[in-house]
Amino acid sequence: MLHLELEKRLHAALLAVHPAVSVAAVHVMPAPDAKFGDYQCNALMTLARELKTNPRQLATEVSAKLDVADLCEPVEIAGPGFLNFRLKPAAIAAVLAAAARGEHLFFQPAGTAARTYVVDFSSPNVAKPMHVGHIRSTGIGDALVKILRRLGHRVVTDNHLGDWGTQFGMLLLGWKTRLDRAALEADPIAELERLYKEVNALCDDGKPTFDPAVRDAAKNELVKLQAGDAENLGIWREMQRLSQLQFDSIYGRLGVKFDHTLGESFYNPWLAGVVEELTARGLARSSKDAVAVFADALWPEGTPRPAPKDNPFLVQKDGEWVDLPALIQKSDGGFNYMTTDLATIQHRVREWNPDEIIYVVDDRQAPHFRQLFAIAGQWHPEWTAKTKLTHVGFGKICGTDKKPLKTRDGNTPKLAALLDEAEERALALVTEKRADLPLERRQEIARVVGLGALKYQDLLPHRTSDYVFNWDKMLALTGNTAPYVQYQFTRAAKVARDGRGNGQGPVAPDQIVLVEEQELALAKLLLNYGHTLERTALDYAPNFLCNYIYELASAYSRFYDNCPVLKAEEPTRTSRLVLCELTAQVLQDGLALLGIETIDEM
RNA sequence: GCACCCGUAGCUCAGUUGGAUAGAGCAUCCGCCUUCUAAGCGGAUGGUCCCGCGUUCGAAUCGCGGCGGGUGCGCCA
């Protein structure tokens, strides 16, 4: 929190020395090591190079103009030109007291700088089970949404369901010719999946089971659906209804909500218009009976165009750069996901006029998004001038063999089964540790801990890296895990609860006395909650928040071990009690932003 | 073949516009419960940041060239 105030004052001092300089890149951030102080600025060294001046001299001039005496010890110039800031305990105490009065929780809302975001995440397919992969898009997307909202931004969430396309030809054919009503009754999604797999095996010309008659029949069903055939539309709607039940159940368990669920089918009315417009503007043209966008149409001769290696519409084959066009209409007249995605951007811009649209989608689709964003930018430059388009990609979940996670029988694990197993395993652990609690209580703890562990494991590695799925590790009570952090929360919350009720009024700054190393370390970490949220949002990387929460939890644990709270004399008792209360609040808030619940007893 | 992502301790992973002596957890070893939950805490061991060259006050981070792994590359999304 104080880093923003220090940064503001540093900017003023810098401008006093060099009025023309740009201060945008000059940041004050937490120091990497306590021996360098609490905050540092290393931007003056970079700036000195641009100004062609001596970095230490610049630092000296700036620090002479810098007035931070109310917050810090005299600023220290270290090494080649670092500025090191050491907070005065009284300044820390004042921020803590304000937080204890409920004035803030160590972050500063965006206020007038608030932006509008559309976040597109989760996006499961109708008629298919949600599987382990969906936890990434859903968890990362939901965390980013919650963090952006906490920082005061406006966020529109939209679940872009896969509810249209080729697979429905096969599903309709399967429904009509081989549906098992009893199986559908028992487990609709499993039955739909079975139908799809069976028919798909007959339609795949690469498989020995290939039957061209079935393929044509499936295609015929698709054409009828797209033409508005009443029977097919009815079946399609029933499939949607059954799928939505599954989605509602899983999102309910995960605590995820959407403002809108506009699936691909929503955009059907605009697809033909998209192709017409792009063709009319010369951005798209016919090719092999299809309609596609080519590099030369997007960036005509004489206009600035990307180098071949940076051009998403070119690929090198046999030493030659050849076209890799983006298809927007198939040779059979149908449209595909590129067309839909373009219509979706159009709709979102018109409806919400956002500053940014974020797509939380598997990294493997990165080339698609590069093409999509390039087309959107050339189609309507005014859109991309206002609206930033961002693909937030992520890596895959692996088994211990480093290959994509599979069940014992070689299938992709289903999300619902994974959630069940997380709760079951957590229940076994809780029962082992807390046999004294009634079953119902243990089940509730197991739900919170199990789902928390699963989500936390998924958010802890940087989103772009693949990670190894490991039940034992995620549920471990030591190390950087949800159960550990949740446990530290219960300790902090318990002390805070037990310590209340002495008729304390609002806490005044001079009531907070920070002396012990563990008290100061904990307090300083609390101050950095806001900085962490800002960094997390900036990089779309929830793991920053995970690591902060873990640091805070372990700092609390050290404090708890060394600093008795309830038995301490005043003013130590109140000071420590405030630390417990605020730590509990930040841990709870931070975990909530990650979509993870807390519980009062474990 | 080309593009993108990745390569950090035995294992799993962090590492803030390039920033100070590269960190954590697990595992291994040694300690700490008459004290608010020991589901905890402290300490020790452990490194060619894949290799080489370059840029600079400073490189795990940026550039170039290799090596190794993953992913993608015209009518699926």
XYZ file of C-alpha atoms (C1' of nucleotides) in Angstrom:
679
model
C 0.000 0.000 0.000
C 2.745 2.470 0.948
C 4.640 1.685 -2.240
C 2.108 3.800 -4.143
C 2.611 6.779 -1.849
C 6.389 6.442 -2.059
C 6.145 6.130 -5.818
C 4.054 9.281 -6.060
C 6.555 11.257 -4.034
C 9.461 9.834 -5.966
C 7.817 10.938 -9.204
C 7.453 14.459 -7.806
C 11.104 14.542 -6.765
C 12.205 13.238 -10.127
C 10.170 15.832 -11.993
C 11.648 18.532 -9.802
C 15.088 17.496 -11.026
C 14.182 16.624 -14.624
C 10.837 18.217 -15.582
C 10.702 16.598 -19.020
C 11.293 13.012 -17.983
C 8.620 10.317 -18.201
C 7.958 8.803 -14.800
C 5.601 6.058 -15.976
C 8.250 3.360 -15.757
C 9.597 4.486 -12.400
C 8.229 2.109 -9.806
C 8.723 1.504 -6.136
C 8.468 -2.175 -5.299
C 9.055 -4.440 -2.334
C 12.753 -5.079 -1.820
C 13.902 -8.615 -2.627
C 15.743 -8.927 0.671
C 15.098 -7.281 4.032
C 18.713 -6.201 4.241
C 18.052 -3.765 1.396
C 15.171 -2.240 3.285
C 11.454 -2.593 2.685
C 11.039 -1.013 -0.722
C 13.394 -0.228 -3.526
C 13.512 1.654 -6.772
C 15.932 0.531 -9.436
C 14.539 2.588 -12.305
C 16.883 5.537 -11.847
C 19.778 3.483 -13.215
C 17.890 2.840 -16.437
C 16.799 6.454 -16.549
C 20.357 7.705 -16.019
C 21.428 5.875 -19.115
C 18.698 7.549 -21.165
C 19.630 10.943 -19.722
C 23.307 10.165 -20.287
C 24.115 11.012 -16.711
C 25.750 9.252 -13.791
C 23.221 7.010 -12.007
C 24.504 7.617 -8.496
C 24.527 11.343 -9.121
C 20.959 11.216 -10.397
C 19.953 9.212 -7.349
C 21.619 11.760 -5.093
C 19.881 14.697 -6.779
C 16.499 12.998 -6.689
C 16.760 11.865 -3.092
C 17.664 15.420 -2.081
C 14.253 16.512 -3.378
C 12.460 13.491 -1.948
C 10.333 14.143 1.115
C 9.382 10.863 2.785
C 10.528 11.595 6.331
C 7.073 10.844 7.745
C 7.185 7.317 6.312
C 10.808 6.248 6.088
C 14.263 6.512 7.489
C 16.537 8.642 5.272
C 16.598 7.092 1.815
C 19.735 5.145 1.138
C 21.539 5.115 -2.204
C 23.100 1.720 -2.697
C 25.267 -0.008 -5.255
C 25.218 1.547 -8.713
C 22.091 3.605 -7.932
C 19.391 1.723 -6.068
C 17.138 3.722 -3.788
C 16.356 1.809 -0.623
C 13.456 2.735 1.609
C 13.139 1.618 5.232
C 9.716 2.155 6.729
C 9.333 3.656 10.164
C 7.376 1.349 12.469
C 5.002 4.217 13.264
C 4.131 4.537 9.567
C 3.402 0.823 9.376
C 1.314 1.047 12.535
C -0.752 3.865 11.054
C -1.629 1.796 7.981
C -2.509 -1.182 10.169
C -4.707 0.946 12.382
C -6.576 2.295 9.374
C -7.090 -1.251 8.122
C -8.284 -2.329 11.562
C -10.867 0.459 11.395
C -12.046 -0.998 8.095
C -10.816 1.878 5.959
C -9.023 -0.405 3.536
C -7.551 -3.873 3.182
C -4.086 -2.839 2.009
C -5.020 -2.107 -1.569
C -6.227 0.934 -3.419
C -9.251 0.552 -5.715
C -8.812 1.746 -9.289
C -11.312 4.582 -8.877
C -11.285 6.830 -11.925
C -8.764 4.511 -13.579
C -11.280 1.649 -13.529
C -11.483 -0.202 -16.813
C -14.122 -2.424 -18.365
C -13.141 -5.988 -19.101
C -14.901 -8.823 -20.865
C -13.503 -12.142 -19.707
C -14.169 -15.225 -21.788
C -13.356 -18.389 -19.872
C -14.349 -21.997 -19.167
C -16.235 -22.512 -22.467
C -17.153 -26.194 -22.188
C -18.821 -28.125 -24.977
C -22.465 -29.062 -24.988
C -23.091 -32.823 -24.959
C -19.636 -33.562 -23.625
C -18.492 -34.084 -20.059
C -16.386 -31.321 -18.577
C -12.940 -32.786 -18.085
C -9.765 -32.058 -16.172
C -8.649 -29.454 -18.712
C -11.624 -27.239 -17.969
C -10.377 -26.653 -14.454
C -7.571 -24.521 -15.840
C -9.631 -22.116 -17.921
C -12.354 -22.025 -15.291
C -10.054 -21.562 -12.296
C -7.642 -19.085 -13.859
C -10.450 -17.118 -15.484
C -12.532 -16.961 -12.341
C -9.536 -15.865 -10.256
C -8.652 -13.105 -12.712
C -12.243 -11.913 -12.754
C -12.405 -11.782 -8.978
C -9.065 -9.978 -8.714
C -9.996 -7.380 -11.334
C -13.287 -6.756 -9.582
C -11.577 -6.467 -6.205
C -9.345 -3.794 -7.701
C -12.446 -1.893 -8.690
C -12.703 -2.701 -12.379
C -15.919 -3.470 -14.219
C -15.949 -7.042 -15.487
C -18.398 -8.817 -17.758
C -18.039 -12.582 -17.728
C -19.218 -14.611 -20.680
C -19.200 -18.383 -20.992
C -18.720 -19.029 -24.712
C -20.231 -22.512 -24.841
C -19.360 -24.892 -27.672
C -23.006 -25.414 -28.591
C -22.844 -25.419 -32.365
C -20.820 -27.063 -35.093
C -19.953 -30.272 -36.858
C -20.283 -32.541 -33.843
C -24.032 -31.964 -33.699
C -24.559 -33.757 -37.024
C -23.132 -36.882 -35.445
C -24.947 -36.356 -32.174
C -28.295 -35.921 -33.944
C -27.758 -39.032 -36.022
C -26.771 -40.964 -32.925
C -29.757 -39.676 -30.989
C -32.136 -40.770 -33.753
C -30.635 -44.179 -34.468
C -28.991 -45.535 -31.350
C -30.216 -43.651 -28.288
C -30.561 -45.664 -25.072
C -33.376 -43.890 -23.199
C -32.654 -45.607 -19.907
C -28.998 -44.675 -20.093
C -29.949 -41.105 -20.965
C -32.180 -41.015 -17.910
C -29.419 -42.323 -15.658
C -26.533 -40.213 -16.903
C -27.390 -37.966 -19.830
C -23.917 -36.660 -20.524
C -22.366 -40.120 -20.509
C -24.989 -41.292 -22.971
C -24.442 -38.305 -25.255
C -20.724 -38.917 -25.100
C -21.267 -42.552 -26.037
C -23.399 -41.555 -29.030
C -20.805 -39.083 -30.208
C -17.947 -41.545 -29.893
C -19.782 -44.299 -31.714
C -20.893 -42.178 -34.644
C -17.607 -40.320 -34.793
C -15.751 -43.629 -35.186
C -17.927 -44.353 -38.245
C -17.399 -40.884 -39.720
C -13.628 -40.776 -39.358
C -12.081 -41.802 -42.658
C -8.836 -42.506 -40.886
C -10.364 -45.316 -38.874
C -11.091 -48.921 -39.949
C -14.695 -48.463 -38.841
C -15.211 -45.680 -41.416
C -18.591 -45.809 -43.166
C -19.160 -43.107 -45.798
C -22.923 -43.591 -45.646
C -22.938 -42.730 -41.947
C -20.729 -39.717 -42.558
C -23.124 -38.422 -45.202
C -26.111 -39.076 -42.962
C -24.475 -37.133 -40.122
C -23.690 -34.287 -42.463
C -27.291 -34.303 -43.614
C -28.510 -33.984 -40.030
C -26.191 -31.045 -39.523
C -27.468 -29.322 -42.659
C -31.039 -29.814 -41.476
C -30.195 -28.388 -38.068
C -28.544 -25.368 -39.596
C -31.520 -24.903 -41.907
C -33.806 -24.751 -38.892
C -35.440 -28.194 -39.058
C -37.908 -28.332 -36.175
C -37.187 -31.884 -35.027
C -33.421 -31.406 -35.043
C -33.682 -28.073 -33.284
C -35.809 -29.729 -30.628
C -33.273 -32.468 -30.017
C -30.450 -29.924 -30.025
C -32.263 -27.849 -27.397
C -32.781 -30.935 -25.257
C -29.055 -31.671 -25.454
C -28.364 -28.102 -24.376
C -30.764 -28.381 -21.468
C -29.169 -31.611 -20.251
C -25.702 -30.124 -20.601
C -26.629 -26.991 -18.719
C -27.682 -29.161 -15.776
C -24.176 -30.592 -15.725
C -22.577 -27.156 -16.009
C -24.767 -25.744 -13.243
C -23.834 -28.601 -10.961
C -20.101 -28.213 -11.503
C -20.085 -24.415 -11.413
C -22.137 -24.623 -8.246
C -19.516 -26.798 -6.606
C -16.715 -24.565 -7.856
C -18.503 -21.370 -6.857
C -18.237 -19.929 -10.365
C -20.885 -17.652 -11.855
C -21.238 -16.027 -15.248
C -22.986 -12.820 -16.215
C -23.724 -14.250 -19.645
C -23.688 -17.619 -21.317
C -23.715 -16.753 -24.975
C -22.700 -19.893 -26.815
C -21.500 -20.099 -30.362
C -25.048 -20.633 -31.641
C -26.010 -17.154 -30.388
C -23.956 -15.645 -33.190
C -25.520 -17.567 -36.074
C -27.600 -14.622 -37.330
C -24.491 -12.516 -37.960
C -22.120 -15.035 -39.537
C -23.150 -14.502 -43.150
C -22.835 -10.757 -42.637
C -19.314 -11.123 -41.268
C -18.237 -13.036 -44.374
C -19.985 -10.557 -46.672
C -18.334 -7.580 -45.023
C -14.884 -9.061 -45.004
C -15.275 -10.063 -48.636
C -16.668 -6.681 -49.642
C -13.723 -4.950 -48.003
C -11.304 -7.207 -49.847
C -9.991 -8.769 -46.672
C -11.359 -12.202 -47.572
C -11.743 -14.019 -50.871
C -12.813 -17.361 -52.278
C -10.320 -20.163 -52.302
C -10.990 -23.772 -53.226
C -14.748 -23.215 -52.787
C -14.201 -21.826 -49.305
C -13.804 -18.201 -48.189
C -10.616 -17.278 -46.415
C -8.503 -14.388 -45.181
C -5.023 -14.231 -46.684
C -1.942 -12.302 -45.638
C -1.786 -10.313 -48.862
C -5.403 -9.181 -48.472
C -4.958 -8.159 -44.858
C -1.722 -6.303 -45.507
C -1.706 -5.263 -49.183
C 1.456 -4.383 -51.039
C 2.741 -1.013 -49.932
C 1.234 -1.074 -46.438
C 3.222 -1.906 -43.320
C 3.161 -5.671 -42.962
C 4.692 -8.029 -40.445
C 7.832 -10.001 -41.235
C 7.013 -13.500 -42.535
C 7.990 -15.177 -39.282
C 5.671 -12.841 -37.352
C 2.842 -13.213 -39.835
C 0.198 -15.610 -38.522
C -1.101 -16.169 -42.043
C 2.163 -17.558 -43.405
C 3.981 -20.789 -42.744
C 7.224 -22.059 -44.146
C 7.048 -25.251 -46.206
C 10.094 -26.648 -48.017
C 11.967 -23.377 -47.608
C 9.167 -21.231 -49.025
C 6.747 -19.000 -47.134
C 3.308 -20.171 -48.150
C -0.175 -19.041 -47.186
C -1.829 -20.271 -44.029
C -5.192 -18.588 -44.564
C -7.890 -18.286 -41.947
C -11.080 -19.928 -43.162
C -14.265 -18.045 -42.465
C -16.586 -20.111 -44.629
C -16.271 -23.763 -45.510
C -16.674 -25.132 -49.016
C -20.059 -26.574 -48.020
C -21.246 -23.092 -47.119
C -21.041 -23.604 -43.359
C -19.224 -21.264 -41.050
C -16.596 -22.156 -38.523
C -15.188 -20.923 -35.236
C -13.165 -18.097 -36.788
C -16.351 -16.579 -38.162
C -18.085 -17.049 -34.838
C -15.199 -15.513 -32.933
C -15.238 -12.463 -35.197
C -18.971 -12.045 -34.721
C -18.396 -12.438 -30.986
C -15.894 -9.591 -30.896
C -18.344 -7.456 -32.846
C -21.105 -8.211 -30.380
C -18.977 -7.591 -27.310
C -17.653 -4.296 -28.607
C -21.125 -3.066 -29.481
C -22.747 -4.332 -26.304
C -20.136 -3.511 -23.675
C -17.521 -1.288 -25.343
C -14.791 -2.808 -23.165
C -11.227 -1.607 -22.730
C -10.058 -5.188 -22.952
C -11.351 -8.616 -23.889
C -9.504 -11.464 -22.201
C -9.652 -15.000 -23.554
C -8.580 -17.627 -21.042
C -7.903 -20.465 -23.443
C -5.361 -23.262 -23.860
C -1.980 -22.144 -25.240
C -2.374 -24.478 -28.196
C -4.888 -22.074 -29.649
C -2.389 -19.202 -29.670
C -2.030 -19.230 -33.492
C -5.805 -18.988 -33.857
C -5.946 -15.932 -31.618
C -3.096 -14.252 -33.460
C -5.079 -14.617 -36.658
C -8.331 -13.590 -35.010
C -6.882 -10.441 -33.463
C -5.146 -9.488 -36.712
C -8.362 -9.812 -38.708
C -10.358 -7.871 -36.143
C -7.772 -5.083 -36.223
C -7.893 -4.711 -39.989
C -11.636 -5.186 -40.215
C -12.469 -2.495 -37.650
C -9.362 -0.561 -36.611
C -11.541 1.577 -34.343
C -12.344 -1.505 -32.285
C -8.784 -2.477 -31.546
C -7.849 1.154 -30.968
C -10.201 1.141 -28.009
C -10.308 -2.519 -27.045
C -7.213 -4.512 -26.254
C -7.528 -8.171 -27.209
C -5.622 -10.531 -24.965
C -5.134 -14.262 -25.121
C -4.305 -15.546 -21.652
C -2.967 -18.985 -22.451
C -2.109 -21.840 -20.158
C -0.234 -25.131 -20.209
C -1.484 -28.625 -19.673
C -1.939 -30.878 -16.683
C 0.349 -33.902 -16.723
C 0.575 -37.196 -14.940
C 3.773 -38.225 -13.192
C 4.932 -39.548 -16.571
C 4.915 -35.926 -17.836
C 2.287 -36.771 -20.389
C -1.238 -35.330 -20.368
C -3.151 -36.660 -17.391
C -5.154 -39.822 -18.064
C -7.183 -42.221 -15.979
C -6.044 -45.820 -15.552
C -8.110 -46.875 -18.561
C -6.498 -44.210 -20.705
C -9.334 -41.691 -20.785
C -9.287 -38.033 -19.944
C -10.419 -37.645 -16.323
C -13.840 -36.088 -15.911
C -14.056 -32.967 -13.815
C -16.970 -34.144 -11.687
C -15.090 -37.318 -10.742
C -12.030 -35.255 -9.899
C -14.024 -33.036 -7.568
C -15.500 -36.130 -5.913
C -12.098 -37.671 -5.416
C -10.670 -34.470 -3.969
C -13.412 -34.413 -1.358
C -13.063 -38.122 -0.623
C -9.325 -37.912 -0.125
C -9.676 -34.835 2.032
C -12.314 -36.586 4.131
C -9.936 -39.475 4.765
C -7.279 -37.036 5.930
C -9.624 -35.059 8.158
C -10.935 -38.253 9.685
C -7.394 -39.347 10.419
C -6.566 -36.083 12.196
C -9.923 -35.153 13.678
C -11.862 -38.310 14.514
C -13.411 -36.284 17.327
C -15.580 -34.265 14.943
C -18.985 -35.494 13.767
C -19.135 -36.825 10.213
C -21.154 -33.908 8.913
C -18.558 -31.444 10.187
C -15.724 -33.495 8.725
C -17.499 -33.608 5.376
C -17.803 -29.839 5.298
C -14.121 -29.439 6.146
C -13.265 -32.025 3.497
C -15.267 -30.159 0.876
C -13.541 -26.873 1.577
C -10.088 -28.404 1.888
C -10.398 -30.866 -0.991
C -11.732 -28.425 -3.559
C -9.377 -25.767 -2.260
C -6.410 -28.081 -2.669
C -7.390 -28.936 -6.227
C -7.859 -25.311 -7.241
C -4.760 -24.096 -5.449
C -2.542 -26.698 -7.071
C -3.837 -25.556 -10.436
C -3.204 -21.876 -9.746
C 0.194 -22.232 -8.065
C 2.440 -22.896 -11.078
C 2.758 -20.052 -13.567
C -0.186 -20.496 -15.915
C 1.971 -20.982 -19.008
C 3.863 -23.940 -17.590
C 2.665 -27.519 -17.683
C 2.388 -29.005 -14.226
C 2.342 -32.447 -12.680
C -0.913 -33.417 -11.020
C -0.319 -34.949 -7.603
C -3.008 -35.765 -5.034
C -0.619 -36.274 -2.135
C 1.218 -33.047 -2.730
C -1.828 -30.856 -3.151
C -3.399 -32.229 0.024
C -0.208 -32.060 2.086
C -0.468 -30.092 5.283
C 3.025 -28.709 4.906
C 4.484 -26.722 2.052
C 2.821 -24.356 -0.377
C -0.645 -25.902 -0.425
C -4.222 -24.867 0.205
C -4.566 -26.948 3.391
C -1.496 -25.277 4.902
C -2.754 -21.788 4.123
C -6.275 -22.630 5.233
C -4.872 -23.981 8.489
C -2.931 -20.787 9.172
C -6.154 -18.923 8.567
C -7.981 -21.000 11.169
C -5.240 -20.265 13.697
C -5.316 -16.540 13.019
C -9.101 -16.397 13.010
C -9.309 -18.407 16.238
C -6.975 -16.100 18.131
C -8.791 -13.077 16.733
C -12.139 -14.496 17.882
C -10.871 -15.447 21.335
C -9.241 -12.069 21.811
C -12.264 -9.997 21.039
C -14.905 -8.983 23.540
C -12.802 -6.811 25.812
C -14.929 -3.884 24.770
C -12.247 -2.452 22.547
C -13.120 0.603 20.536
C -11.494 1.567 17.249
C -7.775 1.030 17.270
C -5.681 4.190 17.306
C -2.305 4.187 15.546
C -0.379 4.701 18.765
C -1.952 1.555 20.193
C -0.050 -0.535 17.688
C 3.481 -1.204 18.748
C 5.641 -3.337 16.496
C 8.832 -4.541 18.092
C 9.545 -8.186 17.472
C 11.095 -9.264 14.180
C 8.126 -11.554 13.462
C 5.625 -8.784 14.164
C 7.347 -6.404 11.787
C 7.806 -9.023 9.096
C 4.133 -9.936 9.227
C 2.991 -6.310 9.223
C 5.157 -5.415 6.246
C 3.805 -8.355 4.288
C 0.250 -7.240 4.969
C 1.127 -3.870 3.460
C 2.065 -5.561 0.201
C -1.273 -7.222 -0.473
C -2.264 -4.463 -2.874
C 1.014 -4.575 -4.749
C 0.505 -8.296 -5.216
C -3.009 -7.835 -6.578
C -1.727 -5.208 -9.021
C 1.091 -7.472 -10.222
C -1.264 -10.414 -10.515
C -3.700 -8.470 -12.659
C -0.933 -6.965 -14.771
C 0.462 -10.348 -15.776
C -2.816 -12.289 -15.623
C -0.881 -14.643 -13.349
C -2.737 -15.897 -10.260
C 0.383 -17.713 -9.060
C 1.730 -14.352 -7.868
C -1.174 -14.180 -5.463
C -0.686 -17.824 -4.402
C 2.940 -17.188 -3.547
C 2.072 -14.057 -1.606
C -0.598 -15.875 0.379
C 1.831 -18.647 1.205
C 4.454 -16.141 2.335
C 1.895 -14.400 4.500
C 0.696 -17.690 5.967
C 4.188 -18.828 6.851
C 5.064 -15.387 8.263
C 1.991 -15.738 10.433
C 3.075 -19.189 11.549
C 6.459 -17.856 12.642
C 4.756 -14.993 14.441
C 2.368 -17.404 16.128
C 5.241 -19.544 17.339
C 7.234 -16.668 18.765
C 4.717 -14.091 19.877
C 2.010 -15.024 22.376
C -1.065 -12.900 21.784
C -3.774 -13.455 24.354
C -1.414 -13.700 27.313
C 0.625 -10.661 26.361
C 0.470 -7.395 28.277
C -0.913 -4.250 26.710
C -0.149 -2.618 24.380
C 1.455 -5.719 22.914
C -1.734 -7.715 23.241
C -3.835 -5.324 21.166
C -1.083 -4.890 18.601
C -0.768 -8.614 18.113
C -4.482 -9.112 18.098
C -4.769 -6.600 15.278
C -2.084 -8.490 13.388
C -4.087 -11.698 13.807
C -7.328 -10.081 12.686
C -5.801 -8.440 9.641
C -3.848 -11.543 8.670
C -7.028 -13.593 8.867
C -8.828 -11.020 6.728
C -6.147 -10.891 4.056
C -5.747 -14.676 3.940
C -9.488 -15.085 3.634
C -9.804 -12.369 1.026
C -6.846 -13.590 -1.003
C -8.071 -17.165 -0.988
C -11.555 -15.998 -1.919
C -10.091 -14.232 -4.941
C -8.596 -17.569 -5.934
C -12.023 -19.120 -5.532
C -11.007 -20.941 -2.366
C -13.078 -21.008 0.794
C -11.853 -20.881 4.368
C -13.214 -22.618 7.421
C -12.993 -21.741 11.105
C -11.713 -25.082 12.310
C -9.762 -27.877 10.698
C 10.834 -28.023 -42.325
C 8.803 -23.434 -39.980
C 6.527 -20.966 -35.746
C 5.334 -20.691 -30.555
C 6.213 -22.352 -25.391
C 9.714 -24.570 -22.209
C 14.905 -26.196 -20.085
C 16.741 -23.336 -12.638
C 18.852 -28.092 -6.290
C 17.761 -35.524 -6.246
C 12.043 -34.342 -7.217
C 8.028 -30.443 -7.963
C 8.285 -25.449 -8.950
C 9.018 -19.761 -7.880
C 12.078 -15.925 -9.414
C 8.680 -8.243 -10.035
C 9.827 -2.716 -16.510
C 17.250 -6.744 -16.780
C 18.930 -5.425 -10.350
C 22.102 -6.577 -5.366
C 25.251 -13.022 -2.564
C 19.620 -17.475 -7.531
C 14.802 -18.885 -3.624
C 10.713 -22.166 -1.624
C 8.413 -26.828 -0.764
C 9.191 -32.060 -0.837
C 12.887 -35.733 0.145
C 17.398 -36.648 3.551
C 19.751 -35.428 8.377
C 19.604 -32.740 13.342
C 16.732 -30.069 16.959
C 11.904 -27.919 19.422
C 5.273 -29.451 22.573
C 3.901 -28.229 31.370
C 2.671 -22.282 26.785
C -3.356 -19.308 21.966
C -4.485 -26.360 17.190
C 3.001 -29.748 16.642
C -2.190 -30.179 10.686
C 3.331 -26.224 13.474
C 8.528 -23.945 13.985
C 14.070 -23.667 13.694
C 18.710 -25.535 11.583
C 21.885 -28.483 8.057
C 22.886 -30.713 3.319
C 21.930 -29.707 -1.806
C 23.207 -25.258 -8.094
C 27.709 -25.517 -14.851
C 20.149 -21.299 -13.888
C 20.949 -26.810 -20.940
C 25.739 -25.096 -23.851
C 28.482 -21.076 -26.394
C 29.023 -16.055 -28.030
C 27.196 -11.107 -27.565
C 24.645 -6.461 -25.484
C 25.691 -3.511 -20.290
C 27.391 -0.670 -14.531
C 24.626 -5.389 -13.979
C 21.852 -11.369 -17.547
C 18.223 -17.157 -15.025
C 15.715 -12.862 -17.532
C 17.447 -9.397 -23.635
C 19.916 -10.781 -28.864
C 22.333 -14.473 -32.104
C 23.867 -19.681 -32.813
C 23.502 -24.677 -31.078
C 21.399 -29.039 -28.008
C 17.063 -31.288 -25.659
C 11.554 -31.582 -24.653
C 6.382 -30.094 -25.694
C 2.677 -27.922 -28.916
C 0.763 -26.083 -33.524
C 0.818 -25.771 -38.913
C -6.495 -25.285 -44.861
C -12.178 -26.324 -44.396
C -12.525 -29.459 -35.706
C -12.641 -25.786 -31.571
